[in-house]
Amino acid sequence: EAFQARLRGRPEEVEELADVMATNTKKFVLLHAVSQYPHSASEANLGKIDALRKLLEGQHYASVGYSCHCLDIEVPKMAIAMGAEYIELHFSLSRALPQIKHQMYDGGPMVTTHECSYEPRELKEIADWRDKFAAATGTGEFFLNEIEGKIKTRYINRYGV
């Protein structure tokens, strides 16, 4: 029962949307998005992910994500590292596939959605990185793994420390 919304508004508009969604859905996701297709890494404004998370503090049924329109493969990885729980990406079997170009805004470049999409190998790289990041992040608990326990025991026995 998740509902997703792309956010491009002012903070008070986002708060109002969050209130409406909290009242009318059991679970929802707020996605930070940059409307420009494609945009550069410097235009990603990933700090907005943290701002959205703060806005949703205490709402356990709400999640934060990122709607990525940047072709720099590092940007969605950064969004994951910053706590985005959902990543929305455009994908295509090939950026070279034929498609009618369109203009996103007056004076803007003529683009196709294929040109601003990730290809399968890139999606796999992002997914593999996400899994590796999750494994490396761990739980944050203080404990010794099995090998560390053996090392500690050895040095305690050897030096009494």
PDB file of C-alpha atoms in Angstrom:
ATOM      1  CA  GLU A   1       0.000   0.000   0.000  1.00  0.00           C
ATOM      2  CA  ALA A   2       2.836   2.377  -0.806  1.00  0.00           C
ATOM      3  CA  PHE A   3       2.213   5.624  -2.617  1.00  0.00           C
ATOM      4  CA  GLN A   4       5.016   7.559  -4.219  1.00  0.00           C
ATOM      5  CA  ALA A   5       5.221  11.244  -4.972  1.00  0.00           C
ATOM      6  CA  ARG A   6       7.929  13.205  -6.712  1.00  0.00           C
ATOM      7  CA  LEU A   7       8.751  16.331  -4.783  1.00  0.00           C
ATOM      8  CA  ARG A   8       9.652  19.585  -6.409  1.00  0.00           C
ATOM      9  CA  GLY A   9       7.822  22.012  -4.150  1.00  0.00           C
ATOM     10  CA  ARG A  10       8.510  24.360  -1.287  1.00  0.00           C
ATOM     11  CA  PRO A  11       8.883  22.888   2.228  1.00  0.00           C
ATOM     12  CA  GLU A  12       5.346  23.873   3.266  1.00  0.00           C
ATOM     13  CA  GLU A  13       3.929  22.140   0.162  1.00  0.00           C
ATOM     14  CA  VAL A  14       5.889  19.013   0.987  1.00  0.00           C
ATOM     15  CA  GLU A  15       4.646  19.104   4.597  1.00  0.00           C
ATOM     16  CA  GLU A  16       1.071  19.472   3.381  1.00  0.00           C
ATOM     17  CA  LEU A  17       1.511  16.535   0.996  1.00  0.00           C
ATOM     18  CA  ALA A  18       3.012  14.407   3.788  1.00  0.00           C
ATOM     19  CA  ASP A  19       0.042  15.237   6.031  1.00  0.00           C
ATOM     20  CA  VAL A  20      -2.460  14.311   3.299  1.00  0.00           C
ATOM     21  CA  MET A  21      -0.650  11.064   2.577  1.00  0.00           C
ATOM     22  CA  ALA A  22      -0.305  10.177   6.265  1.00  0.00           C
ATOM     23  CA  THR A  23      -4.053  10.671   6.661  1.00  0.00           C
ATOM     24  CA  ASN A  24      -5.055   8.681   3.593  1.00  0.00           C
ATOM     25  CA  THR A  25      -2.528   5.866   3.168  1.00  0.00           C
ATOM     26  CA  LYS A  26      -0.974   3.207   5.363  1.00  0.00           C
ATOM     27  CA  LYS A  27       2.485   3.591   3.871  1.00  0.00           C
ATOM     28  CA  PHE A  28       4.057   6.104   1.533  1.00  0.00           C
ATOM     29  CA  VAL A  29       7.345   7.191   0.006  1.00  0.00           C
ATOM     30  CA  LEU A  30       8.445  10.754  -0.685  1.00  0.00           C
ATOM     31  CA  LEU A  31      10.913  10.877  -3.577  1.00  0.00           C
ATOM     32  CA  HIS A  32      13.294  13.764  -4.057  1.00  0.00           C
ATOM     33  CA  ALA A  33      13.509  14.513  -7.781  1.00  0.00           C
ATOM     34  CA  VAL A  34      15.168  16.934 -10.167  1.00  0.00           C
ATOM     35  CA  SER A  35      12.845  17.420 -13.136  1.00  0.00           C
ATOM     36  CA  GLN A  36      15.627  18.140 -15.612  1.00  0.00           C
ATOM     37  CA  TYR A  37      16.447  15.164 -17.888  1.00  0.00           C
ATOM     38  CA  PRO A  38      19.315  14.486 -17.636  1.00  0.00           C
ATOM     39  CA  HIS A  39      20.910  16.564 -14.929  1.00  0.00           C
ATOM     40  CA  SER A  40      24.470  16.679 -13.675  1.00  0.00           C
ATOM     41  CA  ALA A  41      25.723  15.345 -10.359  1.00  0.00           C
ATOM     42  CA  SER A  42      26.181  18.903  -9.099  1.00  0.00           C
ATOM     43  CA  GLU A  43      22.467  19.543  -9.734  1.00  0.00           C
ATOM     44  CA  ALA A  44      21.296  16.449  -7.801  1.00  0.00           C
ATOM     45  CA  ASN A  45      20.892  18.279  -4.451  1.00  0.00           C
ATOM     46  CA  LEU A  46      21.044  15.016  -2.517  1.00  0.00           C
ATOM     47  CA  GLY A  47      20.987  16.961   0.751  1.00  0.00           C
ATOM     48  CA  LYS A  48      17.237  17.150   0.203  1.00  0.00           C
ATOM     49  CA  ILE A  49      17.037  13.444   1.127  1.00  0.00           C
ATOM     50  CA  ASP A  50      18.104  14.290   4.678  1.00  0.00           C
ATOM     51  CA  ALA A  51      15.721  17.268   4.757  1.00  0.00           C
ATOM     52  CA  LEU A  52      12.831  14.976   3.765  1.00  0.00           C
ATOM     53  CA  ARG A  53      13.841  12.421   6.379  1.00  0.00           C
ATOM     54  CA  LYS A  54      13.791  15.128   9.069  1.00  0.00           C
ATOM     55  CA  LEU A  55      10.397  16.295   7.846  1.00  0.00           C
ATOM     56  CA  LEU A  56       9.072  12.734   8.269  1.00  0.00           C
ATOM     57  CA  GLU A  57      10.622  12.052  11.689  1.00  0.00           C
ATOM     58  CA  GLY A  58       8.339   9.944  13.828  1.00  0.00           C
ATOM     59  CA  GLN A  59       6.246   8.753  10.889  1.00  0.00           C
ATOM     60  CA  HIS A  60       7.269   5.084  10.868  1.00  0.00           C
ATOM     61  CA  TYR A  61       5.018   4.386   7.862  1.00  0.00           C
ATOM     62  CA  ALA A  62       6.812   6.946   5.661  1.00  0.00           C
ATOM     63  CA  SER A  63       9.996   6.412   3.649  1.00  0.00           C
ATOM     64  CA  VAL A  64      12.297   8.656   1.639  1.00  0.00           C
ATOM     65  CA  GLY A  65      13.693   7.965  -1.812  1.00  0.00           C
ATOM     66  CA  TYR A  66      15.296   9.534  -4.840  1.00  0.00           C
ATOM     67  CA  SER A  67      13.991   9.801  -8.393  1.00  0.00           C
ATOM     68  CA  CYS A  68      17.239   9.862 -10.378  1.00  0.00           C
ATOM     69  CA  HIS A  69      17.548  11.591 -13.731  1.00  0.00           C
ATOM     70  CA  CYS A  70      21.337  11.855 -13.639  1.00  0.00           C
ATOM     71  CA  LEU A  71      23.467   9.633 -15.847  1.00  0.00           C
ATOM     72  CA  ASP A  72      26.395   9.682 -13.408  1.00  0.00           C
ATOM     73  CA  ILE A  73      26.174   6.171 -11.969  1.00  0.00           C
ATOM     74  CA  GLU A  74      27.695   7.355  -8.696  1.00  0.00           C
ATOM     75  CA  VAL A  75      24.715   9.625  -7.900  1.00  0.00           C
ATOM     76  CA  PRO A  76      22.153   6.878  -7.124  1.00  0.00           C
ATOM     77  CA  LYS A  77      24.847   5.137  -5.059  1.00  0.00           C
ATOM     78  CA  MET A  78      25.355   8.351  -3.097  1.00  0.00           C
ATOM     79  CA  ALA A  79      21.597   8.628  -2.572  1.00  0.00           C
ATOM     80  CA  ILE A  80      21.550   5.108  -1.129  1.00  0.00           C
ATOM     81  CA  ALA A  81      24.472   5.961   1.159  1.00  0.00           C
ATOM     82  CA  MET A  82      22.550   9.048   2.304  1.00  0.00           C
ATOM     83  CA  GLY A  83      19.582   6.912   3.344  1.00  0.00           C
ATOM     84  CA  ALA A  84      17.297   6.801   0.312  1.00  0.00           C
ATOM     85  CA  GLU A  85      15.265   3.624   0.766  1.00  0.00           C
ATOM     86  CA  TYR A  86      13.851   3.701  -2.754  1.00  0.00           C
ATOM     87  CA  ILE A  87      15.568   4.681  -6.002  1.00  0.00           C
ATOM     88  CA  GLU A  88      13.538   5.343  -9.135  1.00  0.00           C
ATOM     89  CA  LEU A  89      15.589   5.131 -12.339  1.00  0.00           C
ATOM     90  CA  HIS A  90      14.740   5.243 -16.006  1.00  0.00           C
ATOM     91  CA  PHE A  91      16.104   2.204 -17.805  1.00  0.00           C
ATOM     92  CA  SER A  92      16.466   1.089 -21.389  1.00  0.00           C
ATOM     93  CA  LEU A  93      17.982  -1.896 -23.128  1.00  0.00           C
ATOM     94  CA  SER A  94      20.096   0.622 -25.044  1.00  0.00           C
ATOM     95  CA  ARG A  95      20.480   4.392 -25.087  1.00  0.00           C
ATOM     96  CA  ALA A  96      20.917   4.031 -28.857  1.00  0.00           C
ATOM     97  CA  LEU A  97      17.373   2.737 -29.459  1.00  0.00           C
ATOM     98  CA  PRO A  98      15.382   4.946 -31.838  1.00  0.00           C
ATOM     99  CA  GLN A  99      12.859   7.247 -30.275  1.00  0.00           C
ATOM    100  CA  ILE A 100      11.341  10.614 -31.117  1.00  0.00           C
ATOM    101  CA  LYS A 101      13.240  13.413 -29.408  1.00  0.00           C
ATOM    102  CA  HIS A 102      11.309  15.904 -27.341  1.00  0.00           C
ATOM    103  CA  GLN A 103      12.060  19.134 -25.530  1.00  0.00           C
ATOM    104  CA  MET A 104      11.496  19.220 -21.763  1.00  0.00           C
ATOM    105  CA  TYR A 105      11.328  23.035 -21.624  1.00  0.00           C
ATOM    106  CA  ASP A 106      11.490  26.010 -23.968  1.00  0.00           C
ATOM    107  CA  GLY A 107      15.045  26.436 -25.176  1.00  0.00           C
ATOM    108  CA  GLY A 108      16.115  23.085 -23.717  1.00  0.00           C
ATOM    109  CA  PRO A 109      17.958  20.357 -25.595  1.00  0.00           C
ATOM    110  CA  MET A 110      16.135  17.793 -27.679  1.00  0.00           C
ATOM    111  CA  VAL A 111      16.399  14.448 -25.847  1.00  0.00           C
ATOM    112  CA  THR A 112      14.895  10.981 -25.774  1.00  0.00           C
ATOM    113  CA  THR A 113      14.099   9.092 -22.600  1.00  0.00           C
ATOM    114  CA  HIS A 114      16.488   6.385 -23.815  1.00  0.00           C
ATOM    115  CA  GLU A 115      19.329   8.934 -23.752  1.00  0.00           C
ATOM    116  CA  CYS A 116      18.644   9.661 -20.077  1.00  0.00           C
ATOM    117  CA  SER A 117      18.228   6.034 -19.018  1.00  0.00           C
ATOM    118  CA  TYR A 118      20.440   3.474 -17.367  1.00  0.00           C
ATOM    119  CA  GLU A 119      21.279   0.292 -19.266  1.00  0.00           C
ATOM    120  CA  PRO A 120      21.061  -3.230 -17.747  1.00  0.00           C
ATOM    121  CA  ARG A 121      24.772  -3.489 -16.872  1.00  0.00           C
ATOM    122  CA  GLU A 122      24.525  -0.170 -14.989  1.00  0.00           C
ATOM    123  CA  LEU A 123      21.414  -1.274 -13.095  1.00  0.00           C
ATOM    124  CA  LYS A 124      23.269  -4.424 -12.073  1.00  0.00           C
ATOM    125  CA  GLU A 125      26.237  -2.362 -10.906  1.00  0.00           C
ATOM    126  CA  ILE A 126      23.979  -0.155  -8.778  1.00  0.00           C
ATOM    127  CA  ALA A 127      22.145  -3.164  -7.308  1.00  0.00           C
ATOM    128  CA  ASP A 128      25.424  -4.975  -6.556  1.00  0.00           C
ATOM    129  CA  TRP A 129      26.802  -1.830  -4.913  1.00  0.00           C
ATOM    130  CA  ARG A 130      23.600  -1.444  -2.848  1.00  0.00           C
ATOM    131  CA  ASP A 131      23.920  -5.022  -1.573  1.00  0.00           C
ATOM    132  CA  LYS A 132      27.622  -4.605  -0.792  1.00  0.00           C
ATOM    133  CA  PHE A 133      26.911  -1.313   1.009  1.00  0.00           C
ATOM    134  CA  ALA A 134      24.177  -2.941   3.117  1.00  0.00           C
ATOM    135  CA  ALA A 135      26.490  -5.813   4.065  1.00  0.00           C
ATOM    136  CA  ALA A 136      29.355  -3.461   4.942  1.00  0.00           C
ATOM    137  CA  THR A 137      27.078  -1.159   6.956  1.00  0.00           C
ATOM    138  CA  GLY A 138      26.072  -3.969   9.293  1.00  0.00           C
ATOM    139  CA  THR A 139      23.816  -3.421  12.288  1.00  0.00           C
ATOM    140  CA  GLY A 140      25.907  -0.901  14.196  1.00  0.00           C
ATOM    141  CA  GLU A 141      25.878  -3.154  17.264  1.00  0.00           C
ATOM    142  CA  PHE A 142      28.963  -3.488  19.452  1.00  0.00           C
ATOM    143  CA  PHE A 143      30.103  -7.089  19.294  1.00  0.00           C
ATOM    144  CA  LEU A 144      33.086  -9.186  18.340  1.00  0.00           C
ATOM    145  CA  ASN A 145      32.751 -11.445  15.351  1.00  0.00           C
ATOM    146  CA  GLU A 146      34.023 -15.020  15.657  1.00  0.00           C
ATOM    147  CA  ILE A 147      37.588 -14.242  14.500  1.00  0.00           C
ATOM    148  CA  GLU A 148      37.848 -11.140  16.713  1.00  0.00           C
ATOM    149  CA  GLY A 149      36.732 -13.276  19.674  1.00  0.00           C
ATOM    150  CA  LYS A 150      39.521 -15.790  18.993  1.00  0.00           C
ATOM    151  CA  ILE A 151      42.085 -12.983  18.710  1.00  0.00           C
ATOM    152  CA  LYS A 152      40.906 -11.415  21.969  1.00  0.00           C
ATOM    153  CA  THR A 153      41.050 -14.772  23.761  1.00  0.00           C
ATOM    154  CA  ARG A 154      44.565 -15.410  22.470  1.00  0.00           C
ATOM    155  CA  TYR A 155      45.891 -12.048  23.618  1.00  0.00           C
ATOM    156  CA  ILE A 156      44.122 -12.210  26.987  1.00  0.00           C
ATOM    157  CA  ASN A 157      45.694 -15.622  27.567  1.00  0.00           C
ATOM    158  CA  ARG A 158      49.083 -14.402  26.386  1.00  0.00           C
ATOM    159  CA  TYR A 159      49.276 -10.986  28.055  1.00  0.00           C
ATOM    160  CA  GLY A 160      46.463 -10.990  30.577  1.00  0.00           C
ATOM    161  CA  VAL A 161      45.084  -7.864  28.926  1.00  0.00           C
TER     162      VAL A 161
END
